[in-house]
Each structure stands twice: as structure tokens, then as C-alpha cells.
Amino acid sequence: MSEKKGVNQTPQVSEALKKAVQDLNLSSKISQQFAEFDRSSKVFFDDQMKQMERIQDYEAKKVAEEYEYKQSVLSALQGIEKNTAILTEMSMLLKENKDKQEEIFEIMVEILAIMKSSNEEEAKSRFTTVMEKITAFKDGSETLISLYGMAQQVYTVYQSLS
């Protein structure tokens, strides 16, 4: 009875070998580890993308706020320029019309009083009254046009601020 070593195995040895081979089944372990690595990588990648989106949102908000600030400064400067222009125009009207200075000055005061209005209705009423006084004013057409323009400009500014 000659037995070849390793060829004839007892069922216990065969079972132990199968278990050992299963424990050594590297492809299954590698596959599991790769799947875990893939999940971890996806979570990390998603976190990184969210962080990048937050940074981009922050930067976009910062740029938008800076743009809005610059626009408001520009608007304020343009308003100052317009206000200065109306003052120059008022000064020129008074210098050019020495004989009607008092009447022109009174109308100008009423024009500026539009800005003191407490509501839109009061402003419109003051504007209408001023326009009637300008229409009734007896002087050259350039003076009337300037006064109309001033009244319109002041009323428009009032509307934009309220």
C-alpha cells in the first residue's frame, strides 16, 4: 500500500485546506478594500467639491458687494455733480437777472422746499405750485426753461430718495 503524499487527503485535511485558501483569497479582500477606498475617495472628493463651492460663493459674493459699493459711490458722486451743477445754474440765473432777482430767488426757495416734503403727495403739490408760479413768471424764455429744469430735477431727486 503505497500512498502518495498529498494526493490522498482525509476529509478533515481537505476542509482545512479549503478554509486556508478562502482566508488567503486575496482578490476578494482586495476587492473589498478597493470598494472601501472608492467610497472614502468619493466622500473626500464630495467634501472637497463642497468646500470649493463655498469658496467660490464667498468670492462671488465679495466681488458682487465690491461692485455694488463702487456703483453706490459712483452714483453718489454723480448726484453731487448734479447738485453742484444746479447750484451753478441758480447762481448764474440770479446774476443775469438782477432786476428779477427777488422773484427768481423766491421761486428757487420753493423749488428747494420740494425736498422738505414729508410724503409724495406733499412733494407733488409743491411741485405743481412751483410750476404754476414759473408759468406765471414774466421774464425771458431761458429763465423759464432753467427754472422748469431745476424744479423737475429737484422733484425727480425727491422721488428717487423716497
Short mmCIF file of N, CA and C in Angstrom, two decimals:
data_model
loop_
_atom_site.label_atom_id
_atom_site.label_comp_id
_atom_site.label_asym_id
_atom_site.label_seq_id
_atom_site.Cartn_x
_atom_site.Cartn_y
_atom_site.Cartn_z
N MET A 1 0.81 -1.15 0.00
CA MET A 1 0.00 0.00 0.00
C MET A 1 0.87 1.23 0.00
N SER A 2 0.97 1.65 -1.11
CA SER A 2 1.79 2.85 -1.15
C SER A 2 0.91 4.05 -1.41
N GLU A 3 1.00 4.97 -0.57
CA GLU A 3 0.22 6.22 -0.69
C GLU A 3 1.15 7.31 -1.13
N LYS A 4 0.68 8.02 -2.05
CA LYS A 4 1.45 9.17 -2.47
C LYS A 4 1.14 10.31 -1.54
N LYS A 5 2.13 10.97 -1.14
CA LYS A 5 1.93 12.06 -0.21
C LYS A 5 1.23 13.21 -0.90
N GLY A 6 0.20 13.72 -0.25
CA GLY A 6 -0.51 14.89 -0.74
C GLY A 6 -1.58 14.56 -1.74
N VAL A 7 -1.64 13.35 -2.27
CA VAL A 7 -2.65 13.03 -3.26
C VAL A 7 -3.91 12.59 -2.56
N ASN A 8 -3.80 11.65 -1.67
CA ASN A 8 -4.96 11.20 -0.93
C ASN A 8 -5.01 11.97 0.37
N GLN A 9 -6.09 12.73 0.50
CA GLN A 9 -6.20 13.52 1.71
C GLN A 9 -7.45 13.12 2.46
N THR A 10 -7.38 13.26 3.70
CA THR A 10 -8.55 12.97 4.51
C THR A 10 -9.51 14.13 4.39
N PRO A 11 -10.78 13.90 4.63
CA PRO A 11 -11.74 14.98 4.53
C PRO A 11 -11.42 16.14 5.47
N GLN A 12 -10.84 15.88 6.62
CA GLN A 12 -10.52 16.95 7.55
C GLN A 12 -9.42 17.84 7.00
N VAL A 13 -8.43 17.22 6.41
CA VAL A 13 -7.32 17.98 5.83
C VAL A 13 -7.83 18.78 4.64
N SER A 14 -8.66 18.19 3.85
CA SER A 14 -9.21 18.86 2.68
C SER A 14 -10.03 20.09 3.09
N GLU A 15 -10.81 19.92 4.12
CA GLU A 15 -11.61 21.04 4.63
C GLU A 15 -10.72 22.14 5.17
N ALA A 16 -9.68 21.80 5.87
CA ALA A 16 -8.75 22.78 6.42
C ALA A 16 -8.04 23.52 5.30
N LEU A 17 -7.71 22.82 4.25
CA LEU A 17 -7.07 23.46 3.10
C LEU A 17 -8.02 24.45 2.41
N LYS A 18 -9.27 24.06 2.25
CA LYS A 18 -10.25 24.97 1.64
C LYS A 18 -10.40 26.24 2.46
N LYS A 19 -10.45 26.06 3.80
CA LYS A 19 -10.59 27.22 4.68
C LYS A 19 -9.37 28.12 4.57
N ALA A 20 -8.21 27.52 4.52
CA ALA A 20 -6.97 28.30 4.40
C ALA A 20 -6.94 29.06 3.09
N VAL A 21 -7.39 28.39 2.01
CA VAL A 21 -7.41 29.05 0.70
C VAL A 21 -8.42 30.19 0.72
N GLN A 22 -9.56 29.98 1.37
CA GLN A 22 -10.55 31.05 1.47
C GLN A 22 -9.99 32.24 2.24
N ASP A 23 -9.28 31.93 3.32
CA ASP A 23 -8.68 33.01 4.10
C ASP A 23 -7.64 33.75 3.28
N LEU A 24 -7.01 33.04 2.40
CA LEU A 24 -5.98 33.66 1.56
C LEU A 24 -6.54 34.23 0.26
N ASN A 25 -7.83 34.18 0.11
CA ASN A 25 -8.45 34.67 -1.13
C ASN A 25 -8.21 36.19 -1.23
N LEU A 26 -7.10 36.52 -1.78
CA LEU A 26 -6.67 37.91 -1.84
C LEU A 26 -7.54 38.77 -2.77
N SER A 27 -8.00 38.21 -3.82
CA SER A 27 -8.79 39.02 -4.76
C SER A 27 -10.06 39.53 -4.10
N SER A 28 -10.67 38.72 -3.26
CA SER A 28 -11.86 39.16 -2.55
C SER A 28 -11.51 40.27 -1.56
N LYS A 29 -10.41 40.10 -0.83
CA LYS A 29 -10.01 41.12 0.12
C LYS A 29 -9.62 42.41 -0.59
N ILE A 30 -8.91 42.28 -1.67
CA ILE A 30 -8.51 43.47 -2.43
C ILE A 30 -9.74 44.17 -2.97
N SER A 31 -10.68 43.39 -3.45
CA SER A 31 -11.91 43.97 -3.98
C SER A 31 -12.67 44.73 -2.88
N GLN A 32 -12.73 44.18 -1.70
CA GLN A 32 -13.40 44.84 -0.58
C GLN A 32 -12.66 46.12 -0.18
N GLN A 33 -11.35 46.01 -0.12
CA GLN A 33 -10.57 47.19 0.25
C GLN A 33 -10.68 48.27 -0.82
N PHE A 34 -10.68 47.86 -2.07
CA PHE A 34 -10.83 48.84 -3.15
C PHE A 34 -12.20 49.52 -3.07
N ALA A 35 -13.24 48.74 -2.79
CA ALA A 35 -14.58 49.32 -2.66
C ALA A 35 -14.62 50.31 -1.50
N GLU A 36 -13.98 49.98 -0.39
CA GLU A 36 -13.93 50.90 0.75
C GLU A 36 -13.12 52.15 0.40
N PHE A 37 -12.02 51.95 -0.28
CA PHE A 37 -11.21 53.09 -0.73
C PHE A 37 -12.01 53.96 -1.69
N ASP A 38 -12.77 53.33 -2.59
CA ASP A 38 -13.59 54.06 -3.55
C ASP A 38 -14.64 54.90 -2.82
N ARG A 39 -15.30 54.32 -1.80
CA ARG A 39 -16.29 55.07 -1.02
C ARG A 39 -15.63 56.24 -0.28
N SER A 40 -14.49 55.96 0.33
CA SER A 40 -13.77 57.02 1.07
C SER A 40 -13.33 58.13 0.13
N SER A 41 -12.84 57.74 -1.03
CA SER A 41 -12.40 58.75 -2.02
C SER A 41 -13.57 59.59 -2.47
N LYS A 42 -14.72 58.97 -2.69
CA LYS A 42 -15.90 59.71 -3.13
C LYS A 42 -16.33 60.71 -2.05
N VAL A 43 -16.34 60.28 -0.79
CA VAL A 43 -16.70 61.18 0.31
C VAL A 43 -15.71 62.33 0.37
N PHE A 44 -14.42 62.02 0.27
CA PHE A 44 -13.39 63.06 0.31
C PHE A 44 -13.56 64.02 -0.87
N PHE A 45 -13.79 63.47 -2.06
CA PHE A 45 -13.97 64.29 -3.25
C PHE A 45 -15.21 65.18 -3.10
N ASP A 46 -16.30 64.62 -2.62
CA ASP A 46 -17.52 65.40 -2.41
C ASP A 46 -17.28 66.53 -1.41
N ASP A 47 -16.57 66.23 -0.34
CA ASP A 47 -16.26 67.26 0.66
C ASP A 47 -15.40 68.37 0.04
N GLN A 48 -14.44 67.98 -0.76
CA GLN A 48 -13.57 68.97 -1.41
C GLN A 48 -14.38 69.83 -2.38
N MET A 49 -15.29 69.22 -3.11
CA MET A 49 -16.12 69.97 -4.06
C MET A 49 -17.02 70.96 -3.32
N LYS A 50 -17.59 70.53 -2.21
CA LYS A 50 -18.44 71.42 -1.41
C LYS A 50 -17.62 72.59 -0.87
N GLN A 51 -16.41 72.30 -0.42
CA GLN A 51 -15.54 73.35 0.10
C GLN A 51 -15.19 74.34 -1.02
N MET A 52 -14.90 73.84 -2.22
CA MET A 52 -14.59 74.71 -3.35
C MET A 52 -15.81 75.56 -3.73
N GLU A 53 -17.00 74.96 -3.69
CA GLU A 53 -18.21 75.72 -3.99
C GLU A 53 -18.43 76.83 -2.97
N ARG A 54 -18.18 76.53 -1.68
CA ARG A 54 -18.31 77.56 -0.65
C ARG A 54 -17.32 78.70 -0.88
N ILE A 55 -16.11 78.35 -1.25
CA ILE A 55 -15.09 79.38 -1.53
C ILE A 55 -15.51 80.21 -2.73
N GLN A 56 -15.99 79.55 -3.79
CA GLN A 56 -16.44 80.28 -4.98
C GLN A 56 -17.62 81.18 -4.65
N ASP A 57 -18.56 80.68 -3.87
CA ASP A 57 -19.71 81.50 -3.47
C ASP A 57 -19.26 82.71 -2.68
N TYR A 58 -18.33 82.50 -1.76
CA TYR A 58 -17.80 83.59 -0.95
C TYR A 58 -17.12 84.64 -1.82
N GLU A 59 -16.30 84.17 -2.75
CA GLU A 59 -15.58 85.08 -3.65
C GLU A 59 -16.57 85.84 -4.54
N ALA A 60 -17.58 85.14 -5.06
CA ALA A 60 -18.58 85.79 -5.91
C ALA A 60 -19.35 86.84 -5.11
N LYS A 61 -19.68 86.52 -3.88
CA LYS A 61 -20.40 87.48 -3.03
C LYS A 61 -19.53 88.69 -2.76
N LYS A 62 -18.24 88.45 -2.48
CA LYS A 62 -17.31 89.54 -2.23
C LYS A 62 -17.19 90.45 -3.46
N VAL A 63 -17.08 89.87 -4.63
CA VAL A 63 -16.99 90.65 -5.86
C VAL A 63 -18.27 91.44 -6.08
N ALA A 64 -19.42 90.81 -5.85
CA ALA A 64 -20.71 91.50 -6.03
C ALA A 64 -20.84 92.66 -5.05
N GLU A 65 -20.45 92.45 -3.80
CA GLU A 65 -20.54 93.52 -2.81
C GLU A 65 -19.62 94.67 -3.17
N GLU A 66 -18.43 94.34 -3.65
CA GLU A 66 -17.49 95.40 -4.05
C GLU A 66 -18.04 96.18 -5.23
N TYR A 67 -18.64 95.46 -6.18
CA TYR A 67 -19.24 96.12 -7.34
C TYR A 67 -20.37 97.04 -6.91
N GLU A 68 -21.24 96.55 -6.02
CA GLU A 68 -22.36 97.36 -5.52
C GLU A 68 -21.85 98.60 -4.79
N TYR A 69 -20.81 98.42 -4.00
CA TYR A 69 -20.22 99.55 -3.28
C TYR A 69 -19.69 100.59 -4.27
N LYS A 70 -18.96 100.14 -5.27
CA LYS A 70 -18.41 101.07 -6.26
C LYS A 70 -19.53 101.77 -7.02
N GLN A 71 -20.60 101.04 -7.33
CA GLN A 71 -21.74 101.65 -8.03
C GLN A 71 -22.40 102.71 -7.15
N SER A 72 -22.53 102.44 -5.85
CA SER A 72 -23.17 103.42 -4.97
C SER A 72 -22.28 104.65 -4.81
N VAL A 73 -20.97 104.46 -4.75
CA VAL A 73 -20.06 105.61 -4.67
C VAL A 73 -20.16 106.43 -5.95
N LEU A 74 -20.17 105.75 -7.08
CA LEU A 74 -20.28 106.44 -8.36
C LEU A 74 -21.60 107.21 -8.45
N SER A 75 -22.67 106.57 -8.00
CA SER A 75 -23.98 107.23 -8.01
C SER A 75 -23.98 108.46 -7.11
N ALA A 76 -23.37 108.33 -5.93
CA ALA A 76 -23.31 109.47 -5.01
C ALA A 76 -22.50 110.61 -5.63
N LEU A 77 -21.38 110.26 -6.26
CA LEU A 77 -20.56 111.29 -6.91
C LEU A 77 -21.32 111.97 -8.05
N GLN A 78 -22.07 111.18 -8.81
CA GLN A 78 -22.87 111.77 -9.89
C GLN A 78 -23.94 112.68 -9.31
N GLY A 79 -24.54 112.28 -8.19
CA GLY A 79 -25.54 113.12 -7.54
C GLY A 79 -24.93 114.43 -7.07
N ILE A 80 -23.74 114.34 -6.50
CA ILE A 80 -23.04 115.56 -6.05
C ILE A 80 -22.76 116.46 -7.24
N GLU A 81 -22.33 115.85 -8.33
CA GLU A 81 -22.05 116.63 -9.54
C GLU A 81 -23.31 117.34 -10.04
N LYS A 82 -24.43 116.62 -10.03
CA LYS A 82 -25.70 117.23 -10.47
C LYS A 82 -26.11 118.35 -9.53
N ASN A 83 -25.97 118.10 -8.22
CA ASN A 83 -26.33 119.13 -7.24
C ASN A 83 -25.47 120.37 -7.41
N THR A 84 -24.21 120.16 -7.67
CA THR A 84 -23.31 121.30 -7.88
C THR A 84 -23.71 122.04 -9.15
N ALA A 85 -24.10 121.31 -10.17
CA ALA A 85 -24.49 121.94 -11.43
C ALA A 85 -25.72 122.82 -11.22
N ILE A 86 -26.68 122.35 -10.44
CA ILE A 86 -27.89 123.15 -10.21
C ILE A 86 -27.56 124.41 -9.42
N LEU A 87 -26.58 124.31 -8.50
CA LEU A 87 -26.18 125.50 -7.75
C LEU A 87 -25.51 126.53 -8.67
N THR A 88 -24.72 126.05 -9.57
CA THR A 88 -24.08 126.95 -10.54
C THR A 88 -25.14 127.62 -11.41
N GLU A 89 -26.10 126.81 -11.84
CA GLU A 89 -27.18 127.35 -12.68
C GLU A 89 -27.99 128.40 -11.91
N MET A 90 -28.28 128.12 -10.64
CA MET A 90 -29.02 129.09 -9.82
C MET A 90 -28.23 130.39 -9.68
N SER A 91 -26.97 130.24 -9.42
CA SER A 91 -26.13 131.42 -9.27
C SER A 91 -26.10 132.26 -10.55
N MET A 92 -25.97 131.59 -11.67
CA MET A 92 -25.94 132.31 -12.96
C MET A 92 -27.27 133.00 -13.24
N LEU A 93 -28.38 132.34 -12.93
CA LEU A 93 -29.69 132.95 -13.15
C LEU A 93 -29.85 134.23 -12.33
N LEU A 94 -29.42 134.18 -11.09
CA LEU A 94 -29.53 135.36 -10.22
C LEU A 94 -28.62 136.49 -10.71
N LYS A 95 -27.44 136.16 -11.19
CA LYS A 95 -26.52 137.19 -11.69
C LYS A 95 -27.03 137.83 -12.97
N GLU A 96 -27.60 137.02 -13.85
CA GLU A 96 -28.06 137.51 -15.15
C GLU A 96 -29.36 138.30 -15.06
N ASN A 97 -30.14 138.09 -14.03
CA ASN A 97 -31.46 138.73 -13.91
C ASN A 97 -31.53 139.59 -12.66
N LYS A 98 -30.71 140.60 -12.61
CA LYS A 98 -30.62 141.45 -11.42
C LYS A 98 -31.96 142.14 -11.11
N ASP A 99 -32.69 142.50 -12.16
CA ASP A 99 -33.96 143.20 -11.94
C ASP A 99 -35.05 142.26 -11.41
N LYS A 100 -34.91 140.96 -11.60
CA LYS A 100 -35.92 140.00 -11.14
C LYS A 100 -35.36 139.05 -10.09
N GLN A 101 -34.24 139.40 -9.48
CA GLN A 101 -33.57 138.52 -8.53
C GLN A 101 -34.48 138.06 -7.40
N GLU A 102 -35.24 138.97 -6.84
CA GLU A 102 -36.07 138.64 -5.68
C GLU A 102 -37.12 137.59 -6.05
N GLU A 103 -37.79 137.78 -7.19
CA GLU A 103 -38.81 136.82 -7.63
C GLU A 103 -38.17 135.46 -7.95
N ILE A 104 -37.05 135.48 -8.65
CA ILE A 104 -36.36 134.23 -9.01
C ILE A 104 -35.90 133.51 -7.75
N PHE A 105 -35.35 134.26 -6.80
CA PHE A 105 -34.89 133.67 -5.55
C PHE A 105 -36.05 133.00 -4.80
N GLU A 106 -37.20 133.64 -4.74
CA GLU A 106 -38.37 133.07 -4.06
C GLU A 106 -38.79 131.76 -4.72
N ILE A 107 -38.78 131.76 -6.05
CA ILE A 107 -39.15 130.53 -6.77
C ILE A 107 -38.12 129.43 -6.48
N MET A 108 -36.85 129.80 -6.45
CA MET A 108 -35.80 128.82 -6.15
C MET A 108 -35.97 128.23 -4.75
N VAL A 109 -36.32 129.07 -3.80
CA VAL A 109 -36.55 128.59 -2.44
C VAL A 109 -37.72 127.60 -2.43
N GLU A 110 -38.77 127.89 -3.18
CA GLU A 110 -39.91 126.98 -3.25
C GLU A 110 -39.53 125.68 -3.98
N ILE A 111 -38.67 125.80 -4.96
CA ILE A 111 -38.19 124.58 -5.65
C ILE A 111 -37.46 123.70 -4.65
N LEU A 112 -36.55 124.29 -3.90
CA LEU A 112 -35.79 123.51 -2.92
C LEU A 112 -36.67 122.98 -1.79
N ALA A 113 -37.75 123.66 -1.51
CA ALA A 113 -38.68 123.22 -0.46
C ALA A 113 -39.35 121.89 -0.82
N ILE A 114 -39.35 121.55 -2.09
CA ILE A 114 -39.90 120.25 -2.51
C ILE A 114 -39.18 119.14 -1.75
N MET A 115 -37.88 119.32 -1.52
CA MET A 115 -37.09 118.29 -0.84
C MET A 115 -37.49 118.13 0.63
N LYS A 116 -38.14 119.14 1.21
CA LYS A 116 -38.57 119.07 2.61
C LYS A 116 -39.89 118.33 2.77
N SER A 117 -40.52 117.96 1.68
CA SER A 117 -41.83 117.31 1.74
C SER A 117 -41.76 116.03 2.57
N SER A 118 -42.83 115.80 3.32
CA SER A 118 -42.86 114.61 4.18
C SER A 118 -43.42 113.38 3.48
N ASN A 119 -44.06 113.59 2.33
CA ASN A 119 -44.57 112.44 1.57
C ASN A 119 -44.70 112.83 0.10
N GLU A 120 -45.02 111.86 -0.72
CA GLU A 120 -45.10 112.06 -2.17
C GLU A 120 -46.20 113.05 -2.54
N GLU A 121 -47.32 112.96 -1.86
CA GLU A 121 -48.45 113.86 -2.16
C GLU A 121 -48.06 115.32 -1.92
N GLU A 122 -47.39 115.57 -0.80
CA GLU A 122 -46.96 116.93 -0.49
C GLU A 122 -45.93 117.41 -1.51
N ALA A 123 -45.02 116.54 -1.90
CA ALA A 123 -44.00 116.91 -2.88
C ALA A 123 -44.65 117.25 -4.23
N LYS A 124 -45.62 116.45 -4.63
CA LYS A 124 -46.30 116.70 -5.90
C LYS A 124 -47.05 118.03 -5.84
N SER A 125 -47.69 118.31 -4.72
CA SER A 125 -48.41 119.57 -4.55
C SER A 125 -47.46 120.75 -4.64
N ARG A 126 -46.32 120.66 -3.94
CA ARG A 126 -45.33 121.74 -4.00
C ARG A 126 -44.79 121.91 -5.42
N PHE A 127 -44.54 120.78 -6.07
CA PHE A 127 -44.03 120.83 -7.45
C PHE A 127 -45.04 121.52 -8.36
N THR A 128 -46.31 121.17 -8.25
CA THR A 128 -47.37 121.78 -9.07
C THR A 128 -47.46 123.28 -8.81
N THR A 129 -47.39 123.66 -7.55
CA THR A 129 -47.45 125.09 -7.18
C THR A 129 -46.27 125.85 -7.79
N VAL A 130 -45.10 125.27 -7.69
CA VAL A 130 -43.89 125.90 -8.25
C VAL A 130 -44.03 126.04 -9.77
N MET A 131 -44.51 124.99 -10.41
CA MET A 131 -44.66 125.04 -11.87
C MET A 131 -45.65 126.14 -12.28
N GLU A 132 -46.71 126.32 -11.51
CA GLU A 132 -47.68 127.39 -11.80
C GLU A 132 -47.02 128.77 -11.63
N LYS A 133 -46.20 128.92 -10.60
CA LYS A 133 -45.52 130.20 -10.38
C LYS A 133 -44.50 130.48 -11.50
N ILE A 134 -43.83 129.44 -11.94
CA ILE A 134 -42.87 129.62 -13.04
C ILE A 134 -43.61 130.03 -14.31
N THR A 135 -44.73 129.39 -14.56
CA THR A 135 -45.52 129.73 -15.76
C THR A 135 -46.01 131.17 -15.70
N ALA A 136 -46.37 131.62 -14.52
CA ALA A 136 -46.87 132.99 -14.36
C ALA A 136 -45.75 134.03 -14.34
N PHE A 137 -44.53 133.57 -14.18
CA PHE A 137 -43.38 134.48 -14.09
C PHE A 137 -43.15 135.16 -15.44
N LYS A 138 -42.99 136.44 -15.41
CA LYS A 138 -42.83 137.22 -16.65
C LYS A 138 -41.35 137.55 -16.84
N ASP A 139 -40.71 136.75 -17.63
CA ASP A 139 -39.31 137.00 -17.96
C ASP A 139 -38.97 136.22 -19.21
N GLY A 140 -37.70 136.24 -19.60
CA GLY A 140 -37.26 135.57 -20.83
C GLY A 140 -37.44 134.06 -20.78
N SER A 141 -37.49 133.48 -21.95
CA SER A 141 -37.74 132.04 -22.06
C SER A 141 -36.58 131.22 -21.48
N GLU A 142 -35.35 131.73 -21.56
CA GLU A 142 -34.22 130.99 -20.98
C GLU A 142 -34.37 130.85 -19.47
N THR A 143 -34.83 131.91 -18.83
CA THR A 143 -35.04 131.87 -17.38
C THR A 143 -36.14 130.87 -17.04
N LEU A 144 -37.23 130.90 -17.81
CA LEU A 144 -38.33 129.95 -17.57
C LEU A 144 -37.86 128.51 -17.76
N ILE A 145 -37.11 128.27 -18.83
CA ILE A 145 -36.61 126.91 -19.11
C ILE A 145 -35.70 126.44 -17.97
N SER A 146 -34.82 127.33 -17.50
CA SER A 146 -33.92 126.97 -16.40
C SER A 146 -34.71 126.65 -15.13
N LEU A 147 -35.69 127.48 -14.81
CA LEU A 147 -36.49 127.24 -13.60
C LEU A 147 -37.29 125.94 -13.72
N TYR A 148 -37.88 125.70 -14.89
CA TYR A 148 -38.60 124.44 -15.11
C TYR A 148 -37.65 123.25 -14.90
N GLY A 149 -36.47 123.35 -15.50
CA GLY A 149 -35.48 122.26 -15.38
C GLY A 149 -35.08 122.01 -13.93
N MET A 150 -34.86 123.09 -13.19
CA MET A 150 -34.49 122.96 -11.77
C MET A 150 -35.60 122.28 -10.98
N ALA A 151 -36.82 122.75 -11.18
CA ALA A 151 -37.95 122.17 -10.45
C ALA A 151 -38.10 120.68 -10.79
N GLN A 152 -37.99 120.36 -12.05
CA GLN A 152 -38.10 118.96 -12.47
C GLN A 152 -36.98 118.12 -11.85
N GLN A 153 -35.78 118.65 -11.86
CA GLN A 153 -34.64 117.93 -11.31
C GLN A 153 -34.80 117.69 -9.80
N VAL A 154 -35.20 118.70 -9.07
CA VAL A 154 -35.39 118.56 -7.63
C VAL A 154 -36.51 117.56 -7.33
N TYR A 155 -37.60 117.64 -8.07
CA TYR A 155 -38.71 116.72 -7.86
C TYR A 155 -38.28 115.27 -8.17
N THR A 156 -37.53 115.09 -9.22
CA THR A 156 -37.03 113.76 -9.59
C THR A 156 -36.11 113.21 -8.50
N VAL A 157 -35.23 114.05 -7.97
CA VAL A 157 -34.35 113.63 -6.90
C VAL A 157 -35.17 113.23 -5.68
N TYR A 158 -36.19 114.02 -5.34
CA TYR A 158 -37.04 113.69 -4.21
C TYR A 158 -37.69 112.32 -4.41
N GLN A 159 -38.20 112.07 -5.60
CA GLN A 159 -38.87 110.79 -5.88
C GLN A 159 -37.87 109.63 -5.76
N SER A 160 -36.66 109.83 -6.22
CA SER A 160 -35.68 108.73 -6.16
C SER A 160 -35.24 108.44 -4.72
N LEU A 161 -35.32 109.44 -3.85
CA LEU A 161 -34.91 109.25 -2.46
C LEU A 161 -36.03 108.73 -1.57
N SER A 162 -37.26 108.86 -2.01
CA SER A 162 -38.36 108.41 -1.14
C SER A 162 -38.88 107.05 -1.54
#
